[in-house]
């Protein structure tokens, strides 16, 4: 029995979510929301991996998603710690005011 | 229409809509709640793809652990509300246009690539997504990446503690 939904549907949904994540990173200036948009992009990549893994009948793709989740958890912990220490020093989360590395 | 197609349309619509709502809310708490909704509907899509293990870990790790961490930080720091297009609307509208071009480009690649005749077999896909087959791969062929992932989590825990605590005197 073959799957009823063409794989393109999953890929298009994933592309749409990735695009929304890119837009969020580009237009938002709140550091936490930019960070959440990055999580959204990671998830859309995960959806592509799981879709191909399932349609090809190979579990390696889902293994890769497991590792991506591990890295995302580590990234969220460290990133939020950086945001907390940034807020402690600058008292703002607006990315336009955090520009000490710009010249 | 079969149940599979109806469920796909439901979950995909919720995922797409909640992601758009997430980036357009000015309040960070509401944005985080819509991101949780997005992750939950993605878990439903993973179940439709017969990826049981990934669906459960999506709910536990993403919608549970990571988003609770986000909500804690949002409520701790209480960021001020921002206007969506802000004080430079032209640059932001151009950013949206560029992102839409990226979307069109990815769709072009999806439809005109030569690998678009993949048809999944339900039996093979069910077999690939079980905890058994993933665990077997994880603890035999991929044991070194697994240990490295554990070490990465340890390093991230220590790094988060060091970064977030106050300075020594």
PDB file of C-alpha atoms in Angstrom:
ATOM      1  CA  UNK A   1       0.000   0.000   0.000  1.00  0.00           C
ATOM      2  CA  UNK A   2       1.384   3.397  -0.917  1.00  0.00           C
ATOM      3  CA  UNK A   3       1.018   6.580   1.088  1.00  0.00           C
ATOM      4  CA  UNK A   4      -1.964   8.681   0.068  1.00  0.00           C
ATOM      5  CA  UNK A   5      -0.391  12.108   0.374  1.00  0.00           C
ATOM      6  CA  UNK A   6       2.303  13.119  -2.129  1.00  0.00           C
ATOM      7  CA  UNK A   7       5.584  13.991  -0.442  1.00  0.00           C
ATOM      8  CA  UNK A   8       5.510  17.419  -2.109  1.00  0.00           C
ATOM      9  CA  UNK A   9       2.788  18.534   0.295  1.00  0.00           C
ATOM     10  CA  UNK A  10       5.056  17.966   3.260  1.00  0.00           C
ATOM     11  CA  UNK A  11       7.936  19.677   1.475  1.00  0.00           C
ATOM     12  CA  UNK A  12       5.823  22.716   0.620  1.00  0.00           C
ATOM     13  CA  UNK A  13       4.581  23.006   4.206  1.00  0.00           C
ATOM     14  CA  UNK A  14       8.157  22.752   5.385  1.00  0.00           C
ATOM     15  CA  UNK A  15       9.284  25.415   2.892  1.00  0.00           C
ATOM     16  CA  UNK A  16       6.472  27.691   4.028  1.00  0.00           C
ATOM     17  CA  UNK A  17       7.389  27.312   7.690  1.00  0.00           C
ATOM     18  CA  UNK A  18      11.044  27.939   6.893  1.00  0.00           C
ATOM     19  CA  UNK A  19      10.110  31.105   5.009  1.00  0.00           C
ATOM     20  CA  UNK A  20       7.990  32.310   7.912  1.00  0.00           C
ATOM     21  CA  UNK A  21      10.952  31.686  10.209  1.00  0.00           C
ATOM     22  CA  UNK A  22      13.264  33.684   7.938  1.00  0.00           C
ATOM     23  CA  UNK A  23      10.733  36.511   7.847  1.00  0.00           C
ATOM     24  CA  UNK A  24      10.510  36.463  11.630  1.00  0.00           C
ATOM     25  CA  UNK A  25      14.270  36.754  11.976  1.00  0.00           C
ATOM     26  CA  UNK A  26      14.360  39.619   9.480  1.00  0.00           C
ATOM     27  CA  UNK A  27      11.443  41.757  10.663  1.00  0.00           C
ATOM     28  CA  UNK A  28      11.334  41.239  14.437  1.00  0.00           C
ATOM     29  CA  UNK A  29      13.622  43.133  16.782  1.00  0.00           C
ATOM     30  CA  UNK A  30      12.787  41.305  20.003  1.00  0.00           C
ATOM     31  CA  UNK A  31      15.656  38.931  20.770  1.00  0.00           C
ATOM     32  CA  UNK A  32      13.435  36.192  22.189  1.00  0.00           C
ATOM     33  CA  UNK A  33      11.066  36.205  19.207  1.00  0.00           C
ATOM     34  CA  UNK A  34      14.028  36.082  16.808  1.00  0.00           C
ATOM     35  CA  UNK A  35      15.238  33.069  18.752  1.00  0.00           C
ATOM     36  CA  UNK A  36      11.810  31.404  18.508  1.00  0.00           C
ATOM     37  CA  UNK A  37      11.840  31.984  14.737  1.00  0.00           C
ATOM     38  CA  UNK A  38      15.137  30.100  14.597  1.00  0.00           C
ATOM     39  CA  UNK A  39      13.469  27.197  16.416  1.00  0.00           C
ATOM     40  CA  UNK A  40      10.708  27.338  13.793  1.00  0.00           C
ATOM     41  CA  UNK A  41      13.277  26.992  11.002  1.00  0.00           C
ATOM     42  CA  UNK A  42      14.907  24.033  12.771  1.00  0.00           C
ATOM     43  CA  UNK A  43      11.505  22.376  12.991  1.00  0.00           C
ATOM     44  CA  UNK A  44      10.754  22.853   9.317  1.00  0.00           C
ATOM     45  CA  UNK A  45      14.060  21.163   8.477  1.00  0.00           C
ATOM     46  CA  UNK A  46      13.054  18.330  10.824  1.00  0.00           C
ATOM     47  CA  UNK A  47       9.761  17.942   8.966  1.00  0.00           C
ATOM     48  CA  UNK A  48      11.612  17.518   5.675  1.00  0.00           C
ATOM     49  CA  UNK A  49      13.935  14.921   7.204  1.00  0.00           C
ATOM     50  CA  UNK A  50      11.078  12.915   8.715  1.00  0.00           C
ATOM     51  CA  UNK A  51       9.078  13.071   5.468  1.00  0.00           C
ATOM     52  CA  UNK A  52      11.931  11.717   3.367  1.00  0.00           C
ATOM     53  CA  UNK A  53      12.833   9.143   6.010  1.00  0.00           C
ATOM     54  CA  UNK A  54       9.280   7.863   6.123  1.00  0.00           C
ATOM     55  CA  UNK A  55       8.717   7.839   2.366  1.00  0.00           C
ATOM     56  CA  UNK A  56      11.995   6.064   1.696  1.00  0.00           C
ATOM     57  CA  UNK A  57      11.434   3.564   4.516  1.00  0.00           C
ATOM     58  CA  UNK A  58      14.786   4.324   6.112  1.00  0.00           C
ATOM     59  CA  UNK A  59      15.086   5.212   9.795  1.00  0.00           C
ATOM     60  CA  UNK A  60      18.402   7.100   9.530  1.00  0.00           C
ATOM     61  CA  UNK A  61      16.591  10.369   8.796  1.00  0.00           C
ATOM     62  CA  UNK A  62      14.622  10.096  12.018  1.00  0.00           C
ATOM     63  CA  UNK A  63      17.836   9.380  13.866  1.00  0.00           C
ATOM     64  CA  UNK A  64      19.173  12.626  12.446  1.00  0.00           C
ATOM     65  CA  UNK A  65      16.076  14.445  13.693  1.00  0.00           C
ATOM     66  CA  UNK A  66      16.809  13.050  17.149  1.00  0.00           C
ATOM     67  CA  UNK A  67      20.280  14.580  17.036  1.00  0.00           C
ATOM     68  CA  UNK A  68      18.891  17.876  15.733  1.00  0.00           C
ATOM     69  CA  UNK A  69      16.536  17.945  18.728  1.00  0.00           C
ATOM     70  CA  UNK A  70      19.481  17.395  21.070  1.00  0.00           C
ATOM     71  CA  UNK A  71      21.404  20.242  19.499  1.00  0.00           C
ATOM     72  CA  UNK A  72      18.308  22.467  19.569  1.00  0.00           C
ATOM     73  CA  UNK A  73      17.857  21.817  23.283  1.00  0.00           C
ATOM     74  CA  UNK A  74      21.504  22.687  23.960  1.00  0.00           C
ATOM     75  CA  UNK A  75      21.213  25.766  21.743  1.00  0.00           C
ATOM     76  CA  UNK A  76      18.063  26.948  23.516  1.00  0.00           C
ATOM     77  CA  UNK A  77      19.673  26.586  26.956  1.00  0.00           C
ATOM     78  CA  UNK A  78      22.858  28.448  26.011  1.00  0.00           C
ATOM     79  CA  UNK A  79      21.035  31.047  23.900  1.00  0.00           C
ATOM     80  CA  UNK A  80      18.582  31.912  26.638  1.00  0.00           C
ATOM     81  CA  UNK A  81      21.447  32.170  29.134  1.00  0.00           C
ATOM     82  CA  UNK A  82      23.155  34.616  26.760  1.00  0.00           C
ATOM     83  CA  UNK A  83      19.908  36.601  26.477  1.00  0.00           C
ATOM     84  CA  UNK A  84      19.609  36.738  30.278  1.00  0.00           C
ATOM     85  CA  UNK A  85      23.155  37.998  30.727  1.00  0.00           C
ATOM     86  CA  UNK A  86      22.638  40.480  27.871  1.00  0.00           C
ATOM     87  CA  UNK A  87      19.527  41.791  29.576  1.00  0.00           C
ATOM     88  CA  UNK A  88      21.415  42.076  32.845  1.00  0.00           C
ATOM     89  CA  UNK A  89      24.048  44.254  31.197  1.00  0.00           C
ATOM     90  CA  UNK A  90      22.003  46.369  28.761  1.00  0.00           C
ATOM     91  CA  UNK A  91      18.488  46.240  30.327  1.00  0.00           C
ATOM     92  CA  UNK A  92      16.912  45.767  26.895  1.00  0.00           C
ATOM     93  CA  UNK A  93      16.021  42.971  24.500  1.00  0.00           C
ATOM     94  CA  UNK A  94      15.728  45.223  21.456  1.00  0.00           C
ATOM     95  CA  UNK A  95      18.307  44.067  18.920  1.00  0.00           C
ATOM     96  CA  UNK A  96      18.697  47.576  17.479  1.00  0.00           C
ATOM     97  CA  UNK A  97      20.053  48.810  20.797  1.00  0.00           C
ATOM     98  CA  UNK A  98      22.443  45.875  21.183  1.00  0.00           C
ATOM     99  CA  UNK A  99      25.135  46.978  18.768  1.00  0.00           C
ATOM    100  CA  UNK A 100      28.459  46.826  20.605  1.00  0.00           C
ATOM    101  CA  UNK A 101      29.914  44.544  17.907  1.00  0.00           C
ATOM    102  CA  UNK A 102      28.787  46.812  15.060  1.00  0.00           C
ATOM    103  CA  UNK A 103      31.067  49.420  13.562  1.00  0.00           C
TER     104      UNK A 103
ATOM    105  CA  UNK B   1     -11.516  11.872   1.097  1.00  0.00           C
ATOM    106  CA  UNK B   2      -9.847   9.515   3.479  1.00  0.00           C
ATOM    107  CA  UNK B   3      -9.115  10.260   7.116  1.00  0.00           C
ATOM    108  CA  UNK B   4      -5.399  10.603   6.354  1.00  0.00           C
ATOM    109  CA  UNK B   5      -5.953  13.468   3.928  1.00  0.00           C
ATOM    110  CA  UNK B   6      -8.399  15.236   6.241  1.00  0.00           C
ATOM    111  CA  UNK B   7      -5.955  14.995   9.146  1.00  0.00           C
ATOM    112  CA  UNK B   8      -3.106  16.221   6.957  1.00  0.00           C
ATOM    113  CA  UNK B   9      -5.079  19.279   5.870  1.00  0.00           C
ATOM    114  CA  UNK B  10      -6.074  20.012   9.471  1.00  0.00           C
ATOM    115  CA  UNK B  11      -2.579  19.709  10.929  1.00  0.00           C
ATOM    116  CA  UNK B  12      -0.903  21.505   8.030  1.00  0.00           C
ATOM    117  CA  UNK B  13      -3.355  24.409   8.209  1.00  0.00           C
ATOM    118  CA  UNK B  14      -2.880  24.747  11.969  1.00  0.00           C
ATOM    119  CA  UNK B  15       0.917  24.574  11.609  1.00  0.00           C
ATOM    120  CA  UNK B  16       1.047  27.181   8.837  1.00  0.00           C
ATOM    121  CA  UNK B  17      -1.435  29.553  10.485  1.00  0.00           C
ATOM    122  CA  UNK B  18       0.147  29.348  13.932  1.00  0.00           C
ATOM    123  CA  UNK B  19       3.607  30.043  12.519  1.00  0.00           C
ATOM    124  CA  UNK B  20       2.342  33.181  10.773  1.00  0.00           C
ATOM    125  CA  UNK B  21       0.494  34.303  13.901  1.00  0.00           C
ATOM    126  CA  UNK B  22       3.637  33.620  15.940  1.00  0.00           C
ATOM    127  CA  UNK B  23       5.799  36.126  14.077  1.00  0.00           C
ATOM    128  CA  UNK B  24       3.108  38.818  13.941  1.00  0.00           C
ATOM    129  CA  UNK B  25       2.190  39.060  17.651  1.00  0.00           C
ATOM    130  CA  UNK B  26       3.678  41.969  19.556  1.00  0.00           C
ATOM    131  CA  UNK B  27       3.393  40.148  22.899  1.00  0.00           C
ATOM    132  CA  UNK B  28       6.143  37.555  23.346  1.00  0.00           C
ATOM    133  CA  UNK B  29       4.063  35.308  25.612  1.00  0.00           C
ATOM    134  CA  UNK B  30       1.320  34.949  23.003  1.00  0.00           C
ATOM    135  CA  UNK B  31       3.955  34.278  20.337  1.00  0.00           C
ATOM    136  CA  UNK B  32       5.431  31.504  22.497  1.00  0.00           C
ATOM    137  CA  UNK B  33       2.000  29.921  23.013  1.00  0.00           C
ATOM    138  CA  UNK B  34       1.369  29.881  19.252  1.00  0.00           C
ATOM    139  CA  UNK B  35       4.782  28.310  18.743  1.00  0.00           C
ATOM    140  CA  UNK B  36       3.722  25.535  21.129  1.00  0.00           C
ATOM    141  CA  UNK B  37       0.579  25.039  19.023  1.00  0.00           C
ATOM    142  CA  UNK B  38       2.788  24.836  15.938  1.00  0.00           C
ATOM    143  CA  UNK B  39       4.998  22.178  17.562  1.00  0.00           C
ATOM    144  CA  UNK B  40       1.964  20.161  18.653  1.00  0.00           C
ATOM    145  CA  UNK B  41       0.513  20.109  15.138  1.00  0.00           C
ATOM    146  CA  UNK B  42       3.946  19.117  13.805  1.00  0.00           C
ATOM    147  CA  UNK B  43       3.820  16.161  16.200  1.00  0.00           C
ATOM    148  CA  UNK B  44       0.501  15.225  14.605  1.00  0.00           C
ATOM    149  CA  UNK B  45       2.115  15.394  11.154  1.00  0.00           C
ATOM    150  CA  UNK B  46       4.932  13.141  12.386  1.00  0.00           C
ATOM    151  CA  UNK B  47       2.321  10.615  13.499  1.00  0.00           C
ATOM    152  CA  UNK B  48       0.758  10.782  10.022  1.00  0.00           C
ATOM    153  CA  UNK B  49       4.219  10.007   8.650  1.00  0.00           C
ATOM    154  CA  UNK B  50       4.351   6.930  10.944  1.00  0.00           C
ATOM    155  CA  UNK B  51       7.250   8.418  12.927  1.00  0.00           C
ATOM    156  CA  UNK B  52       6.000   7.529  16.399  1.00  0.00           C
ATOM    157  CA  UNK B  53       9.237   8.038  18.312  1.00  0.00           C
ATOM    158  CA  UNK B  54       9.895  11.454  16.786  1.00  0.00           C
ATOM    159  CA  UNK B  55       6.294  12.544  17.414  1.00  0.00           C
ATOM    160  CA  UNK B  56       6.530  11.712  21.106  1.00  0.00           C
ATOM    161  CA  UNK B  57       9.937  13.324  21.515  1.00  0.00           C
ATOM    162  CA  UNK B  58       8.662  16.404  19.657  1.00  0.00           C
ATOM    163  CA  UNK B  59       5.955  16.823  22.303  1.00  0.00           C
ATOM    164  CA  UNK B  60       8.268  16.070  25.232  1.00  0.00           C
ATOM    165  CA  UNK B  61      11.415  17.914  24.135  1.00  0.00           C
ATOM    166  CA  UNK B  62      10.095  20.833  22.075  1.00  0.00           C
ATOM    167  CA  UNK B  63       6.578  21.567  23.286  1.00  0.00           C
ATOM    168  CA  UNK B  64       7.477  20.505  26.813  1.00  0.00           C
ATOM    169  CA  UNK B  65      11.042  21.304  27.775  1.00  0.00           C
ATOM    170  CA  UNK B  66      12.285  23.969  25.345  1.00  0.00           C
ATOM    171  CA  UNK B  67       9.107  26.062  25.308  1.00  0.00           C
ATOM    172  CA  UNK B  68       8.822  25.980  29.105  1.00  0.00           C
ATOM    173  CA  UNK B  69      12.352  27.368  29.190  1.00  0.00           C
ATOM    174  CA  UNK B  70      11.331  30.091  26.720  1.00  0.00           C
ATOM    175  CA  UNK B  71       8.251  30.999  28.752  1.00  0.00           C
ATOM    176  CA  UNK B  72      10.307  31.166  31.948  1.00  0.00           C
ATOM    177  CA  UNK B  73      12.763  33.566  30.333  1.00  0.00           C
ATOM    178  CA  UNK B  74       9.990  35.703  28.814  1.00  0.00           C
ATOM    179  CA  UNK B  75       8.205  36.024  32.131  1.00  0.00           C
ATOM    180  CA  UNK B  76      11.496  36.669  33.939  1.00  0.00           C
ATOM    181  CA  UNK B  77      12.640  39.431  31.603  1.00  0.00           C
ATOM    182  CA  UNK B  78       9.221  40.867  30.639  1.00  0.00           C
ATOM    183  CA  UNK B  79      10.208  42.325  27.232  1.00  0.00           C
ATOM    184  CA  UNK B  80       8.323  45.410  26.106  1.00  0.00           C
ATOM    185  CA  UNK B  81       5.813  45.109  23.263  1.00  0.00           C
ATOM    186  CA  UNK B  82       7.163  46.082  19.872  1.00  0.00           C
ATOM    187  CA  UNK B  83       5.424  47.410  16.800  1.00  0.00           C
ATOM    188  CA  UNK B  84       5.684  44.855  13.998  1.00  0.00           C
ATOM    189  CA  UNK B  85       6.927  47.072  11.181  1.00  0.00           C
ATOM    190  CA  UNK B  86       8.691  49.377  13.657  1.00  0.00           C
ATOM    191  CA  UNK B  87      10.422  52.568  12.638  1.00  0.00           C
ATOM    192  CA  UNK B  88      11.887  51.264   9.362  1.00  0.00           C
ATOM    193  CA  UNK B  89       8.851  49.847   7.523  1.00  0.00           C
ATOM    194  CA  UNK B  90      10.382  49.964   4.039  1.00  0.00           C
ATOM    195  CA  UNK B  91      13.331  47.724   4.948  1.00  0.00           C
ATOM    196  CA  UNK B  92      11.015  45.252   6.643  1.00  0.00           C
ATOM    197  CA  UNK B  93       8.634  45.082   3.694  1.00  0.00           C
ATOM    198  CA  UNK B  94      11.650  44.438   1.469  1.00  0.00           C
ATOM    199  CA  UNK B  95      12.637  41.648   3.891  1.00  0.00           C
ATOM    200  CA  UNK B  96       9.212  40.050   3.468  1.00  0.00           C
ATOM    201  CA  UNK B  97       9.568  40.280  -0.325  1.00  0.00           C
ATOM    202  CA  UNK B  98      12.977  38.593  -0.176  1.00  0.00           C
ATOM    203  CA  UNK B  99      11.571  35.824   2.027  1.00  0.00           C
ATOM    204  CA  UNK B 100       8.716  35.282  -0.441  1.00  0.00           C
ATOM    205  CA  UNK B 101      11.284  34.976  -3.239  1.00  0.00           C
ATOM    206  CA  UNK B 102      13.087  32.326  -1.179  1.00  0.00           C
ATOM    207  CA  UNK B 103       9.774  30.453  -0.835  1.00  0.00           C
ATOM    208  CA  UNK B 104       9.167  30.569  -4.589  1.00  0.00           C
ATOM    209  CA  UNK B 105      12.697  29.355  -5.223  1.00  0.00           C
ATOM    210  CA  UNK B 106      12.315  26.378  -2.855  1.00  0.00           C
ATOM    211  CA  UNK B 107       8.987  25.458  -4.475  1.00  0.00           C
ATOM    212  CA  UNK B 108      10.611  25.629  -7.894  1.00  0.00           C
ATOM    213  CA  UNK B 109      13.273  23.202  -6.688  1.00  0.00           C
ATOM    214  CA  UNK B 110      10.651  20.859  -5.220  1.00  0.00           C
ATOM    215  CA  UNK B 111       8.576  20.672  -8.402  1.00  0.00           C
ATOM    216  CA  UNK B 112      11.260  20.639 -11.053  1.00  0.00           C
ATOM    217  CA  UNK B 113      13.809  18.364  -9.461  1.00  0.00           C
ATOM    218  CA  UNK B 114      14.164  14.886 -10.893  1.00  0.00           C
ATOM    219  CA  UNK B 115      13.535  13.147  -7.566  1.00  0.00           C
ATOM    220  CA  UNK B 116       9.862  14.038  -7.342  1.00  0.00           C
ATOM    221  CA  UNK B 117       8.531  10.558  -8.031  1.00  0.00           C
ATOM    222  CA  UNK B 118       9.049   9.181  -4.532  1.00  0.00           C
ATOM    223  CA  UNK B 119       6.048   7.139  -3.452  1.00  0.00           C
ATOM    224  CA  UNK B 120       6.115   5.889   0.101  1.00  0.00           C
ATOM    225  CA  UNK B 121       5.225   2.349   1.097  1.00  0.00           C
ATOM    226  CA  UNK B 122       3.175   2.321   4.287  1.00  0.00           C
ATOM    227  CA  UNK B 123       4.616  -0.957   5.618  1.00  0.00           C
ATOM    228  CA  UNK B 124       8.239   0.155   5.199  1.00  0.00           C
ATOM    229  CA  UNK B 125       7.489   3.561   6.690  1.00  0.00           C
ATOM    230  CA  UNK B 126       5.799   2.052   9.761  1.00  0.00           C
ATOM    231  CA  UNK B 127       8.803  -0.204  10.227  1.00  0.00           C
ATOM    232  CA  UNK B 128      11.243   2.722   9.940  1.00  0.00           C
ATOM    233  CA  UNK B 129       9.527   4.865  12.561  1.00  0.00           C
ATOM    234  CA  UNK B 130       9.230   2.495  15.488  1.00  0.00           C
ATOM    235  CA  UNK B 131      11.225   2.931  18.670  1.00  0.00           C
ATOM    236  CA  UNK B 132      12.743  -0.468  17.999  1.00  0.00           C
ATOM    237  CA  UNK B 133      14.358   0.342  14.667  1.00  0.00           C
ATOM    238  CA  UNK B 134      15.523   3.797  15.765  1.00  0.00           C
ATOM    239  CA  UNK B 135      16.905   2.454  19.038  1.00  0.00           C
ATOM    240  CA  UNK B 136      18.681  -0.364  17.266  1.00  0.00           C
ATOM    241  CA  UNK B 137      20.438   2.061  14.932  1.00  0.00           C
ATOM    242  CA  UNK B 138      21.146   4.497  17.759  1.00  0.00           C
ATOM    243  CA  UNK B 139      22.862   1.993  20.016  1.00  0.00           C
ATOM    244  CA  UNK B 140      24.785   0.046  17.368  1.00  0.00           C
ATOM    245  CA  UNK B 141      25.902   2.001  14.325  1.00  0.00           C
ATOM    246  CA  UNK B 142      25.454   5.486  15.783  1.00  0.00           C
ATOM    247  CA  UNK B 143      26.709   4.960  19.329  1.00  0.00           C
ATOM    248  CA  UNK B 144      29.564   7.471  19.005  1.00  0.00           C
ATOM    249  CA  UNK B 145      27.289  10.327  17.820  1.00  0.00           C
ATOM    250  CA  UNK B 146      24.930   9.383  20.637  1.00  0.00           C
ATOM    251  CA  UNK B 147      27.679   9.701  23.243  1.00  0.00           C
ATOM    252  CA  UNK B 148      28.815  12.943  21.624  1.00  0.00           C
ATOM    253  CA  UNK B 149      25.246  14.273  21.918  1.00  0.00           C
ATOM    254  CA  UNK B 150      25.261  13.430  25.614  1.00  0.00           C
ATOM    255  CA  UNK B 151      28.548  15.249  26.037  1.00  0.00           C
ATOM    256  CA  UNK B 152      27.146  18.234  24.140  1.00  0.00           C
ATOM    257  CA  UNK B 153      24.208  18.403  26.545  1.00  0.00           C
ATOM    258  CA  UNK B 154      26.595  18.314  29.506  1.00  0.00           C
ATOM    259  CA  UNK B 155      28.662  21.127  28.005  1.00  0.00           C
ATOM    260  CA  UNK B 156      25.512  23.153  27.294  1.00  0.00           C
ATOM    261  CA  UNK B 157      24.290  22.701  30.872  1.00  0.00           C
ATOM    262  CA  UNK B 158      27.583  23.928  32.306  1.00  0.00           C
ATOM    263  CA  UNK B 159      27.749  26.760  29.770  1.00  0.00           C
ATOM    264  CA  UNK B 160      24.223  27.929  30.566  1.00  0.00           C
ATOM    265  CA  UNK B 161      24.983  27.919  34.301  1.00  0.00           C
ATOM    266  CA  UNK B 162      28.185  29.889  33.833  1.00  0.00           C
ATOM    267  CA  UNK B 163      26.599  32.422  31.461  1.00  0.00           C
ATOM    268  CA  UNK B 164      23.428  33.074  33.435  1.00  0.00           C
ATOM    269  CA  UNK B 165      24.813  33.425  36.937  1.00  0.00           C
ATOM    270  CA  UNK B 166      26.052  36.654  38.421  1.00  0.00           C
ATOM    271  CA  UNK B 167      29.729  37.457  38.360  1.00  0.00           C
ATOM    272  CA  UNK B 168      32.028  36.409  41.185  1.00  0.00           C
ATOM    273  CA  UNK B 169      33.434  39.192  43.318  1.00  0.00           C
TER     274      UNK B 169
END
